């Protein structure tokens, strides 16, 4: 049976990498990209671009019905800094927008799986160095994490009350191709590009946390979308725990000179995530370590 994948938020790094994986590994799938603006992949063969907005529920339902959508990736939302600047708008976009996606999917009645991209920033950071699993305590530390937690709760509601099969994915910091310079957590991606170009750059944070390569995340999301694994689940995504100062040293060794450093600012992020649940659900997944990423450039 043919599958039609609706990618919401396809202009972001996750959406773009998901589309790359679908086009490469699943040519039998039809890919519909919904975006408020012109997306970088709209001209590619096999991708149908449609203009839409998660705050316009009628347009979402129209797209689902018109293209007979069977699977949805919801990766749209406001970033941390934008949420802090306008918390009312953050709740409107990240929470009410998610409700619109979910209810349109419910009304459409033909969705086999919906994947919601959340964040591991929802975890309350412990005092120790432990890695956090999906059962760890969460905290509405700021407008961004509050909106993501509220959206997660709504996803669970639609899964349990309306039978909409859903997965919630929690990555920490995503880096690599497709990750632009927006937001301070893009600092590692920017540092790689600057080191490759022989320019100096300061990563705007320090400390140890969990990192995921963009191309890996594309694979993880596609497997989560297309492989049936129960009615509802929350997953940490696979990755590796890295210290930012060590990342800077690695980049300097790679570049052959001192170009990259970091600021003393620390973020309230976990030092690592337990990804056993995802690996057991989707056997054979691998993650690309930073050294391998650099070797491929």
Tab-separated table of C-alpha atoms in Angstrom:
chain	number	residue	atom	x	y	z
A	1	UNK	CA	0.000	0.000	0.000
A	2	UNK	CA	1.400	3.401	-0.964
A	3	UNK	CA	2.218	5.908	1.746
A	4	UNK	CA	1.924	9.686	1.631
A	5	UNK	CA	4.098	11.533	4.136
A	6	UNK	CA	3.136	15.055	5.205
A	7	UNK	CA	6.197	16.889	6.527
A	8	UNK	CA	5.210	19.927	8.582
A	9	UNK	CA	8.184	22.170	9.246
A	10	UNK	CA	10.106	20.882	6.258
A	11	UNK	CA	12.239	24.012	6.011
A	12	UNK	CA	14.075	23.119	9.240
A	13	UNK	CA	17.113	20.867	9.505
A	14	UNK	CA	15.135	17.814	10.643
A	15	UNK	CA	12.489	18.210	7.968
A	16	UNK	CA	15.082	18.619	5.231
A	17	UNK	CA	17.043	15.562	6.324
A	18	UNK	CA	13.869	13.482	6.648
A	19	UNK	CA	12.961	14.406	3.075
A	20	UNK	CA	16.460	13.418	1.917
A	21	UNK	CA	16.086	9.982	3.544
A	22	UNK	CA	12.600	9.446	2.138
A	23	UNK	CA	13.694	10.372	-1.379
A	24	UNK	CA	16.798	8.175	-1.185
A	25	UNK	CA	15.515	5.102	0.662
A	26	UNK	CA	11.746	5.159	0.116
A	27	UNK	CA	11.020	6.299	-3.451
A	28	UNK	CA	7.671	4.544	-3.249
A	29	UNK	CA	6.464	7.149	-0.738
A	30	UNK	CA	4.868	10.387	-1.814
A	31	UNK	CA	6.271	13.372	0.102
A	32	UNK	CA	4.182	16.467	0.780
A	33	UNK	CA	6.051	19.410	2.286
A	34	UNK	CA	3.949	21.987	4.120
A	35	UNK	CA	5.647	25.278	4.888
A	36	UNK	CA	4.695	28.910	5.459
A	37	UNK	CA	7.464	30.058	3.138
A	38	UNK	CA	9.392	28.824	0.144
A	39	UNK	CA	11.249	25.682	1.134
A	40	UNK	CA	14.656	24.760	-0.231
A	41	UNK	CA	13.404	21.370	-1.449
A	42	UNK	CA	10.270	22.485	-3.257
A	43	UNK	CA	11.734	22.069	-6.750
A	44	UNK	CA	13.015	18.556	-6.195
A	45	UNK	CA	11.429	15.699	-8.063
A	46	UNK	CA	9.228	13.576	-5.844
A	47	UNK	CA	8.368	16.361	-3.388
A	48	UNK	CA	5.124	18.305	-3.565
A	49	UNK	CA	5.348	21.677	-1.843
A	50	UNK	CA	2.204	23.258	-0.401
A	51	UNK	CA	1.914	26.515	1.468
A	52	UNK	CA	0.217	26.185	4.844
A	53	UNK	CA	0.226	27.178	8.491
A	54	UNK	CA	-0.371	25.087	11.587
A	55	UNK	CA	-2.492	27.933	12.953
A	56	UNK	CA	-4.929	27.429	10.058
A	57	UNK	CA	-6.661	24.147	10.894
A	58	UNK	CA	-8.911	24.165	7.814
A	59	UNK	CA	-5.911	24.324	5.486
A	60	UNK	CA	-4.261	21.405	7.313
A	61	UNK	CA	-7.329	19.226	6.932
A	62	UNK	CA	-7.719	20.214	3.290
A	63	UNK	CA	-4.127	19.143	2.563
A	64	UNK	CA	-4.542	15.824	4.381
A	65	UNK	CA	-7.703	15.021	2.468
A	66	UNK	CA	-6.530	16.298	-0.924
A	67	UNK	CA	-3.322	14.270	-0.896
A	68	UNK	CA	-4.705	11.293	1.086
A	69	UNK	CA	-2.009	11.655	3.733
A	70	UNK	CA	-1.158	8.505	5.708
A	71	UNK	CA	1.801	9.663	7.869
A	72	UNK	CA	2.705	13.000	9.471
A	73	UNK	CA	5.930	14.484	10.793
A	74	UNK	CA	5.187	17.558	12.896
A	75	UNK	CA	8.484	19.401	13.289
A	76	UNK	CA	7.221	22.989	13.178
A	77	UNK	CA	7.549	25.370	16.102
A	78	UNK	CA	9.215	28.398	17.652
A	79	UNK	CA	12.781	28.299	18.956
A	80	UNK	CA	13.862	28.939	22.564
A	81	UNK	CA	14.856	32.590	22.152
A	82	UNK	CA	11.677	33.447	20.231
A	83	UNK	CA	9.561	31.733	22.881
A	84	UNK	CA	11.276	33.724	25.621
A	85	UNK	CA	10.658	36.996	23.783
A	86	UNK	CA	6.975	36.252	23.167
A	87	UNK	CA	5.559	33.533	25.451
A	88	UNK	CA	1.972	34.140	24.338
A	89	UNK	CA	2.929	33.542	20.725
A	90	UNK	CA	4.960	30.513	21.829
A	91	UNK	CA	1.874	28.871	23.330
A	92	UNK	CA	-0.174	29.782	20.290
A	93	UNK	CA	2.269	28.263	17.800
A	94	UNK	CA	3.783	25.373	19.752
A	95	UNK	CA	0.662	24.270	21.626
A	96	UNK	CA	-2.410	25.467	19.737
A	97	UNK	CA	-0.671	24.726	16.438
A	98	UNK	CA	0.007	21.171	17.595
A	99	UNK	CA	-3.634	20.788	18.603
A	100	UNK	CA	-4.615	21.866	15.093
A	101	UNK	CA	-2.333	19.239	13.551
A	102	UNK	CA	-3.653	16.523	15.851
A	103	UNK	CA	-7.307	17.360	15.417
A	104	UNK	CA	-6.970	17.611	11.648
A	105	UNK	CA	-5.375	14.157	11.726
A	106	UNK	CA	-8.254	12.868	13.873
A	107	UNK	CA	-10.855	14.294	11.506
A	108	UNK	CA	-8.993	12.985	8.452
A	109	UNK	CA	-9.204	9.515	9.972
A	110	UNK	CA	-6.566	7.856	7.797
A	111	UNK	CA	-3.299	8.564	9.621
A	112	UNK	CA	-1.227	5.475	10.318
A	113	UNK	CA	1.443	7.281	12.371
A	114	UNK	CA	2.164	10.817	13.571
A	115	UNK	CA	5.619	11.752	14.847
A	116	UNK	CA	6.024	14.859	16.984
A	117	UNK	CA	9.499	16.350	17.318
A	118	UNK	CA	9.938	17.526	20.895
A	119	UNK	CA	13.174	18.151	22.801
A	120	UNK	CA	15.265	16.645	25.596
A	121	UNK	CA	15.459	20.144	27.054
A	122	UNK	CA	12.207	19.240	28.852
A	123	UNK	CA	14.174	17.153	31.380
A	124	UNK	CA	14.982	18.561	34.781
A	125	UNK	CA	18.762	18.445	34.973
A	126	UNK	CA	20.088	16.408	37.934
A	127	UNK	CA	22.971	17.496	40.144
A	128	UNK	CA	24.991	14.423	39.260
A	129	UNK	CA	26.360	13.100	35.989
A	130	UNK	CA	23.687	10.515	35.311
A	131	UNK	CA	22.196	9.937	31.879
A	132	UNK	CA	18.444	10.510	31.678
A	133	UNK	CA	15.878	8.057	30.337
A	134	UNK	CA	12.342	8.829	29.170
A	135	UNK	CA	10.973	8.435	32.688
A	136	UNK	CA	13.178	11.178	34.147
A	137	UNK	CA	11.519	14.165	35.770
A	138	UNK	CA	10.623	17.025	33.449
A	139	UNK	CA	10.432	20.741	34.172
A	140	UNK	CA	8.730	23.724	32.537
A	141	UNK	CA	11.922	25.719	32.951
A	142	UNK	CA	11.037	28.349	30.359
A	143	UNK	CA	8.392	29.204	27.768
A	144	UNK	CA	9.971	26.866	25.217
A	145	UNK	CA	10.051	23.761	27.413
A	146	UNK	CA	6.625	24.587	28.862
A	147	UNK	CA	5.160	24.736	25.368
A	148	UNK	CA	6.852	21.493	24.349
A	149	UNK	CA	5.605	19.672	27.447
A	150	UNK	CA	2.075	20.945	26.859
A	151	UNK	CA	2.283	19.813	23.242
A	152	UNK	CA	3.586	16.393	24.320
A	153	UNK	CA	0.661	16.010	26.731
A	154	UNK	CA	-1.751	16.853	23.937
A	155	UNK	CA	-0.140	14.272	21.645
A	156	UNK	CA	-0.583	11.648	24.370
A	157	UNK	CA	-4.210	12.709	24.813
A	158	UNK	CA	-4.990	12.185	21.117
A	159	UNK	CA	-3.177	8.853	21.132
A	160	UNK	CA	-4.997	7.505	24.182
A	161	UNK	CA	-8.415	9.115	23.690
A	162	UNK	CA	-8.796	9.053	19.902
A	163	UNK	CA	-6.605	6.141	18.839
A	164	UNK	CA	-4.176	8.275	16.844
A	165	UNK	CA	-0.895	6.340	16.724
A	166	UNK	CA	1.839	8.760	17.797
A	167	UNK	CA	5.518	8.882	18.687
A	168	UNK	CA	7.213	11.728	20.550
A	169	UNK	CA	10.934	12.116	19.840
A	170	UNK	CA	13.313	13.934	22.192
A	171	UNK	CA	16.667	14.958	20.712
A	172	UNK	CA	19.077	17.221	22.598
A	173	UNK	CA	21.414	19.232	20.314
A	174	UNK	CA	21.270	18.453	16.595
A	175	UNK	CA	24.273	19.433	14.488
A	176	UNK	CA	25.470	18.989	10.939
A	177	UNK	CA	24.221	19.579	7.368
A	178	UNK	CA	20.995	21.552	7.227
A	179	UNK	CA	21.460	23.078	10.676
A	180	UNK	CA	21.658	26.797	10.049
A	181	UNK	CA	23.024	29.410	12.434
A	182	UNK	CA	19.774	30.250	14.219
A	183	UNK	CA	19.954	29.888	17.989
A	184	UNK	CA	22.998	29.450	20.177
A	185	UNK	CA	22.776	25.634	20.151
A	186	UNK	CA	23.643	25.806	16.439
A	187	UNK	CA	27.121	26.870	17.597
A	188	UNK	CA	28.728	23.479	16.978
A	189	UNK	CA	27.375	23.358	13.414
A	190	UNK	CA	28.660	26.871	12.806
A	191	UNK	CA	32.032	25.983	14.368
A	192	UNK	CA	32.483	23.070	11.944
A	193	UNK	CA	31.775	25.305	8.952
A	194	UNK	CA	34.069	28.062	10.212
A	195	UNK	CA	36.908	25.669	11.001
A	196	UNK	CA	36.591	24.167	7.524
A	197	UNK	CA	36.860	27.671	6.063
A	198	UNK	CA	39.870	28.533	8.225
A	199	UNK	CA	38.071	31.171	10.269
A	200	UNK	CA	37.977	31.724	14.024
A	201	UNK	CA	34.732	31.161	15.929
A	202	UNK	CA	33.568	31.000	19.548
A	203	UNK	CA	30.928	28.401	20.408
A	204	UNK	CA	28.454	30.320	22.633
A	205	UNK	CA	28.222	27.704	25.403
A	206	UNK	CA	30.292	25.127	27.259
A	207	UNK	CA	29.804	21.916	29.201
A	208	UNK	CA	28.934	18.307	28.414
A	209	UNK	CA	25.673	17.386	26.744
A	210	UNK	CA	24.184	15.057	24.130
A	211	UNK	CA	24.622	15.569	20.380
A	212	UNK	CA	22.905	14.044	17.333
A	213	UNK	CA	24.121	14.238	13.727
A	214	UNK	CA	21.457	15.633	11.379
A	215	UNK	CA	21.741	12.824	8.829
A	216	UNK	CA	21.256	10.258	11.616
A	217	UNK	CA	18.202	12.109	12.904
A	218	UNK	CA	16.651	11.952	9.438
A	219	UNK	CA	17.015	8.159	9.501
A	220	UNK	CA	15.645	7.875	13.048
A	221	UNK	CA	12.571	9.938	12.237
A	222	UNK	CA	11.808	8.009	9.053
A	223	UNK	CA	12.034	4.681	10.842
A	224	UNK	CA	9.794	6.020	13.601
A	225	UNK	CA	7.306	7.166	10.965
A	226	UNK	CA	7.159	4.075	8.784
A	227	UNK	CA	7.729	1.151	11.151
A	228	UNK	CA	4.740	0.272	13.321
A	229	UNK	CA	5.668	0.088	17.016
A	230	UNK	CA	2.569	0.288	19.211
A	231	UNK	CA	0.074	3.074	19.708
A	232	UNK	CA	2.076	5.672	21.669
A	233	UNK	CA	5.661	6.073	22.823
A	234	UNK	CA	8.200	8.689	23.883
A	235	UNK	CA	11.787	8.152	22.739
A	236	UNK	CA	15.164	9.716	23.407
A	237	UNK	CA	17.132	9.706	20.169
A	238	UNK	CA	20.555	8.025	19.901
A	239	UNK	CA	23.633	10.219	19.979
A	240	UNK	CA	26.827	10.804	21.914
A	241	UNK	CA	27.789	12.738	25.025
A	242	UNK	CA	30.440	15.341	24.224
A	243	UNK	CA	32.119	18.161	26.091
A	244	UNK	CA	32.087	21.418	24.125
A	245	UNK	CA	35.685	22.233	25.059
A	246	UNK	CA	36.680	18.813	23.723
A	247	UNK	CA	34.718	19.529	20.544
A	248	UNK	CA	36.686	22.757	20.120
A	249	UNK	CA	39.979	20.875	20.608
A	250	UNK	CA	38.918	18.238	18.071
A	251	UNK	CA	38.032	20.907	15.510
A	252	UNK	CA	41.344	22.674	16.040
A	253	UNK	CA	43.250	19.430	15.506
A	254	UNK	CA	41.158	18.781	12.385
A	255	UNK	CA	41.820	22.293	11.060
A	256	UNK	CA	45.499	22.140	11.968
A	257	UNK	CA	45.447	25.384	13.952
A	258	UNK	CA	43.746	27.152	16.850
A	259	UNK	CA	40.487	28.555	15.483
A	260	UNK	CA	37.670	27.410	17.760
A	261	UNK	CA	36.996	28.092	21.429
A	262	UNK	CA	33.901	28.435	23.623
A	263	UNK	CA	32.368	30.788	26.163
A	264	UNK	CA	31.951	29.942	29.876
A	265	UNK	CA	28.139	29.951	29.566
A	266	UNK	CA	26.514	26.667	30.617
A	267	UNK	CA	23.030	25.492	29.626
A	268	UNK	CA	20.649	23.460	31.812
A	269	UNK	CA	20.992	20.341	29.672
A	270	UNK	CA	21.510	16.737	30.678
A	271	UNK	CA	25.013	15.391	30.164
A	272	UNK	CA	23.589	12.432	28.315
A	273	UNK	CA	20.465	10.531	27.332
A	274	UNK	CA	19.641	6.855	27.668
A	275	UNK	CA	18.598	5.777	24.171
A	276	UNK	CA	18.067	2.066	24.894
A	277	UNK	CA	14.309	2.248	24.360
A	278	UNK	CA	14.677	3.592	20.816
A	279	UNK	CA	17.437	1.125	19.927
A	280	UNK	CA	15.312	-1.802	21.125
A	281	UNK	CA	12.267	-0.589	19.199
A	282	UNK	CA	14.264	0.036	16.012
A	283	UNK	CA	17.079	-2.543	15.930
A	284	UNK	CA	20.194	-1.833	13.934
A	285	UNK	CA	20.182	1.949	14.236
A	286	UNK	CA	23.612	3.525	14.481
A	287	UNK	CA	24.874	6.996	15.282
A	288	UNK	CA	27.713	8.770	13.518
A	289	UNK	CA	30.372	9.993	15.977
A	290	UNK	CA	31.898	13.436	15.561
A	291	UNK	CA	35.223	12.032	14.374
A	292	UNK	CA	33.472	10.185	11.550
A	293	UNK	CA	31.496	13.307	10.651
A	294	UNK	CA	34.719	15.294	10.272
A	295	UNK	CA	36.367	12.530	8.250
A	296	UNK	CA	33.465	12.665	5.780
A	297	UNK	CA	33.854	16.401	5.119
